[in-house]
Structures are given as C-alpha cells and as structure tokens.
Rosetta silent file (secondary structure, phi, psi, omega in degrees, C-alpha in Angstrom):
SEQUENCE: XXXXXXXXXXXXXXXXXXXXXXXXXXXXXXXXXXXXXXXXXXXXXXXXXXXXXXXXXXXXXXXXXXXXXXXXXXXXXXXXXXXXXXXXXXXXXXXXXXXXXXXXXXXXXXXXXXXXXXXXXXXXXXXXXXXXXXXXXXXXXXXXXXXXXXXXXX
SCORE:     score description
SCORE:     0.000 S_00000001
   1 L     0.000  124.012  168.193   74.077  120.559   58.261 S_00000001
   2 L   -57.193  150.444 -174.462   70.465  121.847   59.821 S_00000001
   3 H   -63.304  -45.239 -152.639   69.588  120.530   62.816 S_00000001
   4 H   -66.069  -20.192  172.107   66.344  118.964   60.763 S_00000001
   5 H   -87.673  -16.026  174.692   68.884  117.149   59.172 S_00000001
   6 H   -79.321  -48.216  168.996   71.272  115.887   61.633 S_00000001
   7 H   -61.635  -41.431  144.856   68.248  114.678   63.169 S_00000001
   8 H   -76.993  -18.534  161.599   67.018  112.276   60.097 S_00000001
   9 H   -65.391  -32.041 -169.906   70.551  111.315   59.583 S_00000001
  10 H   -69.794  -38.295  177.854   70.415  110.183   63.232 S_00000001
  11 H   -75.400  -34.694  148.374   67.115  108.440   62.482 S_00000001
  12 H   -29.580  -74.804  178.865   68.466  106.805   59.627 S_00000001
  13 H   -40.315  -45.581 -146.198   71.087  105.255   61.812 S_00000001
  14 H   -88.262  -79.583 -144.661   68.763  104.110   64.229 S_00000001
  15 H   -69.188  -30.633 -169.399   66.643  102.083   61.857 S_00000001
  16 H   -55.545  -37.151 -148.889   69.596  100.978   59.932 S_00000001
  17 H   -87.898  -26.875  177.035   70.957   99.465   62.974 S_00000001
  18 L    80.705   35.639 -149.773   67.761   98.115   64.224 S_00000001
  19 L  -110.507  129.672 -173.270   68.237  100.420   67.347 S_00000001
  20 L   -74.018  147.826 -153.610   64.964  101.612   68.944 S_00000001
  21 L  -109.023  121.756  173.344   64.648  105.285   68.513 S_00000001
  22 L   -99.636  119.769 -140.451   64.434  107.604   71.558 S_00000001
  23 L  -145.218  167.762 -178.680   61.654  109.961   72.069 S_00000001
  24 L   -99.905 -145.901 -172.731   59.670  111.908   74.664 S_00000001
  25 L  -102.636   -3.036 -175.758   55.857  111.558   75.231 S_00000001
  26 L  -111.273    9.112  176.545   55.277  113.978   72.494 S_00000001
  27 L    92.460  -26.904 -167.008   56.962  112.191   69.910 S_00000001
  28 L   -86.648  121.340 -173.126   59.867  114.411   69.651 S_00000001
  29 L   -39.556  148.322  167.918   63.275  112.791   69.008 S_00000001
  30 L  -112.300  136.095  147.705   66.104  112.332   72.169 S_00000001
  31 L   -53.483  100.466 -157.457   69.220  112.556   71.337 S_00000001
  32 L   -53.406  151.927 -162.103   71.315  109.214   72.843 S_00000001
  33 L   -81.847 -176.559 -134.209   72.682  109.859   75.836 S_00000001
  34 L  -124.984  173.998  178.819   76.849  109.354   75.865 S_00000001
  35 L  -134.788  152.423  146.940   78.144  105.973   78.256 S_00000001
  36 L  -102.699  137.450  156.786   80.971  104.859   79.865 S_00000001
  37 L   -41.382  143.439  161.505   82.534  101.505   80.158 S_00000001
  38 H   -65.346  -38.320  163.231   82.152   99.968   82.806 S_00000001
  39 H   -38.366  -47.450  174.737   86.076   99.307   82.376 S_00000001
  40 H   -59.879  -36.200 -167.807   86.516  102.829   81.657 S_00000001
  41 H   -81.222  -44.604 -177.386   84.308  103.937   85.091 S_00000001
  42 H   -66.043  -46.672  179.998   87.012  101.013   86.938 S_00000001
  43 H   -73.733  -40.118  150.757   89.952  102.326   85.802 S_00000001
  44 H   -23.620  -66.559 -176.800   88.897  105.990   86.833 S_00000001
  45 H   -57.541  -56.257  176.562   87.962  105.229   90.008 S_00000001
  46 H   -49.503  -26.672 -179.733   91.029  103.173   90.653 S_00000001
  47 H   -99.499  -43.120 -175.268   93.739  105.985   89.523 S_00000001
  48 H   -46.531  -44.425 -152.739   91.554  108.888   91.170 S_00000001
  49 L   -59.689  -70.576  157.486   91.382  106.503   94.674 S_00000001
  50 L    17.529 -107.736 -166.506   94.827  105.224   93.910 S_00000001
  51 L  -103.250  -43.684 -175.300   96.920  106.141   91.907 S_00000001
  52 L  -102.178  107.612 -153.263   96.665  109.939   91.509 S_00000001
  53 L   -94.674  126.726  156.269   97.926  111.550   94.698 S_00000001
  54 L   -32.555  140.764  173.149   96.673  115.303   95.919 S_00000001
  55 L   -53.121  117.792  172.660   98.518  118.446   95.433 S_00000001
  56 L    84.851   63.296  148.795  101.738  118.984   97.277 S_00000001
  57 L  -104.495  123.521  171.069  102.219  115.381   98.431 S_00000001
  58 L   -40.707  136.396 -174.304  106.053  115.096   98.003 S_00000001
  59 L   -62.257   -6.851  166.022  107.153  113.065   95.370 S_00000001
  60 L   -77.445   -1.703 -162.385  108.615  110.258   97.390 S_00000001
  61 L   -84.136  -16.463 -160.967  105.625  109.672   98.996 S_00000001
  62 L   -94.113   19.720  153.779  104.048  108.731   95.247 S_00000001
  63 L    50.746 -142.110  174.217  105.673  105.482   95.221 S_00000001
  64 L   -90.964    6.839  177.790  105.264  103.236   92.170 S_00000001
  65 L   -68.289  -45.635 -172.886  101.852  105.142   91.366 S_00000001
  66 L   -73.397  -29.931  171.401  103.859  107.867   88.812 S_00000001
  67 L   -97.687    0.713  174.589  104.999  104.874   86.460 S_00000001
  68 H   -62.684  -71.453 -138.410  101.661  102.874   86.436 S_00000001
  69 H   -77.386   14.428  173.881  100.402  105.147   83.922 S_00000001
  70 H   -84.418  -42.629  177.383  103.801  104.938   81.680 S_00000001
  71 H   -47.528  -58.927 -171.493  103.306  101.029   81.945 S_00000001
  72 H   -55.260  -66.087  165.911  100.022  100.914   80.863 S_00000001
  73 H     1.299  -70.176 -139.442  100.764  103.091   77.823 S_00000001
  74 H   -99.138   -7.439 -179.461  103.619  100.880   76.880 S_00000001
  75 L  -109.473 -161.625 -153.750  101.819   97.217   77.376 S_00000001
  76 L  -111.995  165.572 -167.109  100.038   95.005   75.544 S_00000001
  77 L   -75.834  -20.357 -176.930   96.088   94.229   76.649 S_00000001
  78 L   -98.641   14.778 -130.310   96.958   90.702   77.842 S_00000001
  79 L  -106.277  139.008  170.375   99.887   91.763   79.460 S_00000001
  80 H   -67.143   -8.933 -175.814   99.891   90.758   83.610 S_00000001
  81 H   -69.792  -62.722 -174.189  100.147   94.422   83.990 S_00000001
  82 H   -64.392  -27.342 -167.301   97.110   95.193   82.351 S_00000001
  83 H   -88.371  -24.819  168.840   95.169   92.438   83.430 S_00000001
  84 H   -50.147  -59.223 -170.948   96.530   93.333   87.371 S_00000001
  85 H   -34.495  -83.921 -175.007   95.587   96.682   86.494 S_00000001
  86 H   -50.465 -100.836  -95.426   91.803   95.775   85.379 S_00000001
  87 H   -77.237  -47.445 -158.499   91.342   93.134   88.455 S_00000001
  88 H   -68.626   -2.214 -153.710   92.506   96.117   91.185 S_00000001
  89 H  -103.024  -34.346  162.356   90.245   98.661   89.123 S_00000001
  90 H   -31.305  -73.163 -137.262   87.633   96.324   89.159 S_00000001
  91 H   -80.930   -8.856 -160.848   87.618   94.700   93.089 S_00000001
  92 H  -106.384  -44.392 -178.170   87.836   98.502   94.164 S_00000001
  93 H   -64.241  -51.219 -176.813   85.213  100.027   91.947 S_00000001
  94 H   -68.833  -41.217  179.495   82.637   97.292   92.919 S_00000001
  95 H   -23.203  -50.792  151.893   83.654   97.354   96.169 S_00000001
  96 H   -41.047  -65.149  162.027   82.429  100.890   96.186 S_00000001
  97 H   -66.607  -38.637  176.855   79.148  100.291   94.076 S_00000001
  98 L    84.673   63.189 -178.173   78.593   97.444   96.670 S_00000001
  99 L  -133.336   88.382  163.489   78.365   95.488   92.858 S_00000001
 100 H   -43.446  -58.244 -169.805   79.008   91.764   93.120 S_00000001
 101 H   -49.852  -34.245 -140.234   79.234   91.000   89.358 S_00000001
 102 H   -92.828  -17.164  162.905   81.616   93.480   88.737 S_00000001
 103 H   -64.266  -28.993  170.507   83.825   92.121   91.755 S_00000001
 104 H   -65.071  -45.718  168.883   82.969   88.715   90.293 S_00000001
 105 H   -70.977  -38.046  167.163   85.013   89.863   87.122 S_00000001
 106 H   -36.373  -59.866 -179.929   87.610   91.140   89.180 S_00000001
 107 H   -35.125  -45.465  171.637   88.101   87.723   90.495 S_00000001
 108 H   -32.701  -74.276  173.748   88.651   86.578   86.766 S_00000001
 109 H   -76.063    0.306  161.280   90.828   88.867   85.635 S_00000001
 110 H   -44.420  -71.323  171.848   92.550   88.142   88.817 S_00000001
 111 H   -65.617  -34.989  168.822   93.027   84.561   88.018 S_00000001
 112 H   -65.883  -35.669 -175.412   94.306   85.534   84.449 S_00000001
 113 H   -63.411  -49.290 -178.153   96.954   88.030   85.616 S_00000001
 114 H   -25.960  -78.680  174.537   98.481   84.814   88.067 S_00000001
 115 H   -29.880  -59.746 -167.560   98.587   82.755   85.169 S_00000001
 116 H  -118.012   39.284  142.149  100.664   85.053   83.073 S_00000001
 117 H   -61.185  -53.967 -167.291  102.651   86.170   86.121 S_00000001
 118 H   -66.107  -56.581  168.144  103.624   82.720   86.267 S_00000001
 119 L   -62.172  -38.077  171.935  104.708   82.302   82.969 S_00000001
 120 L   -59.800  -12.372 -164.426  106.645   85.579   82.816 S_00000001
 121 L   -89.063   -6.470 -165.701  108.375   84.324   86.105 S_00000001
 122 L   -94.366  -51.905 -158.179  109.483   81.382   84.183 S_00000001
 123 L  -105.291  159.221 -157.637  111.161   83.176   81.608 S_00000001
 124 L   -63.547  -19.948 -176.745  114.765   84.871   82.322 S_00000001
 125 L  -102.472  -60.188 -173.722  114.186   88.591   81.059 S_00000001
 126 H   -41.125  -37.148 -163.446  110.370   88.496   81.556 S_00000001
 127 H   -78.240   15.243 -176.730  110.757   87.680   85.204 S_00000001
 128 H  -137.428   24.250 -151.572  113.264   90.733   85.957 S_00000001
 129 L   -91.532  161.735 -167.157  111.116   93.112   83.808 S_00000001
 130 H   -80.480  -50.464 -173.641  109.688   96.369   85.337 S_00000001
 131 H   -81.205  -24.430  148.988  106.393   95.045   84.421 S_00000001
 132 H   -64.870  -22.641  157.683  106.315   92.221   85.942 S_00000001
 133 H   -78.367  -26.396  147.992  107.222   93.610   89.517 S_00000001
 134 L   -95.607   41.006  168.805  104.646   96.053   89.009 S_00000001
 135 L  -114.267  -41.722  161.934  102.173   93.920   88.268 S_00000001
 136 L   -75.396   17.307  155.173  102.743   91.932   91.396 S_00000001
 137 L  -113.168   -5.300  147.963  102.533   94.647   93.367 S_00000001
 138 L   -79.496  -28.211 -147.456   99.042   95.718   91.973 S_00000001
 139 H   -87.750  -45.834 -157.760   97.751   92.175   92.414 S_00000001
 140 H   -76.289   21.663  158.863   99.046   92.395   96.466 S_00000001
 141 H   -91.868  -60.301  177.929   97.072   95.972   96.533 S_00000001
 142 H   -39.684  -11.958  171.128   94.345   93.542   95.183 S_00000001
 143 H   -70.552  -89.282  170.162   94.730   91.184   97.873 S_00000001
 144 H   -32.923  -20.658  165.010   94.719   93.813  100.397 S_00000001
 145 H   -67.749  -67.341 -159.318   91.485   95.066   98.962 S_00000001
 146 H   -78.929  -85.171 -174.341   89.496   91.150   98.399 S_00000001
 147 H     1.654  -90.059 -162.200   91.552   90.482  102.103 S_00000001
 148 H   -59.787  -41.534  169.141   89.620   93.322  103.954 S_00000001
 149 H   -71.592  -26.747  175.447   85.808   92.704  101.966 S_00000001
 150 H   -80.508  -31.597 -179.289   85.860   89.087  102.942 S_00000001
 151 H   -70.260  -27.850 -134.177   86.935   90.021  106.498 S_00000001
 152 H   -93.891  -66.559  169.635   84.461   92.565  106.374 S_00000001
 153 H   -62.026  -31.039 -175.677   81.203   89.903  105.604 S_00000001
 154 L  -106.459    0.000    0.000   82.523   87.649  108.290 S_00000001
C-alpha cells in the first residue's frame, strides 16, 4: 500500500468513527500518536519500583516479587490478586505523579480487593491458596505506601 493510500484509509477511519482528524497548520495529515493506559503506565511503574529487582541482587533477597508475575498470568481480572495488584500499582504511581484521582482509584480498588479477600478467607481452599497470601501481602505494601502519604500531609 502507498503511503497516499494508507493515509486516506486512515482518513476514512477517522470520519467513519466520528474522530477529529489530526493535522498541522498547513493542512497536512498527523499521524495519531500511540497511548498508554493509565493501568498499563501503573502497573509499569509498580514492577520497575517494586517488583523487578537490579542485577546481581541474590535471589533470596527477591522475596515474593519473582512469583507476582506467575500469579498475575494465572488469575482472573476480579481476582483479590489482581485487584491488590492494581490498588498498589495505582497508590504508588500517583503517589509519584503527585495525581489525586488516580490515588482516589487506588482507594477503590483497594476496597474491592478487602471484599474478596474476605470472601476467599471464608472459604476452606480459597483461604490457604497462594493467591490469597499474596494478595494480602500486596495490600500491606499498600498500606505501607497510603500509611506514609497521609503521614506525610500531616
């Protein structure tokens, strides 16, 4: 395909879509630029900061950090894992940006991971489950995190 054409197929899209078309002062088509989630941008930060240790730290030192990202793999998006996951990736990324809202969502998904802590804690296999002990041991890095920003303000 010619670029002149890749460029009305592009244009196409745009109107189909009702998507405002991006151009310079001359008129010439921009090409859209590519995003991240903010979820995606949370979780990033949060494994670089984290999770994902520097070269030549001995492996005992790398704790329960080498199986988050086997967990995650293996669980389901409502999962307390995942939703621990997303709260700590959250309160840490805004924390960083100095971004209320996105610390405001933290809070959320905070309050959802309890909730189906609580119910896994209820039942006899969930409550002895891998994922459930590391999910309560992201939520207390999340603590330690919201702990230290409130102390922080006062």
């Amino acid at each position: 395909m010619r670029e002149g054409q890749k460029h009305a197929a592009v244009r196409e899209l745009h109107s189909i879509r009702k998507f405002p078309l991006p151009s310079n002062n001359s008129g010439q088509w921009i090409p859209p630029s590519l995003t991240i989630s903010l979820e995606d941008q949370a979780i990033a930060y949060y494994s670089h900061h984290h999770v994902i240790l520097p070269v030549g730290v001995i492996e005992a030192a790398q704790g329960h950090g080498k199986s988050l990202p086997l967990i995650w793999k293996r669980s389901q998006r409502d999962s307390a894992f995942c939703l621990a996951i997303l709260a700590t990736s959250y309160s840490a990324f805004g924390k960083s940006k100095e971004n209320r809202a996105v610390s405001k969502a933290s809070k959320f998904m905070y309050f959802q991971a309890i909730s189906v802590i609580q119910k896994s804690l209820q039942d006899p296999v969930d409550s002895c489950s891998d994922e459930t002990l590391l999910a309560m041991m992201v939520l207390s890095l999340y603590e330690v995190n919201f702990y230290t920003v409130c102390r922080q303000r006062s």
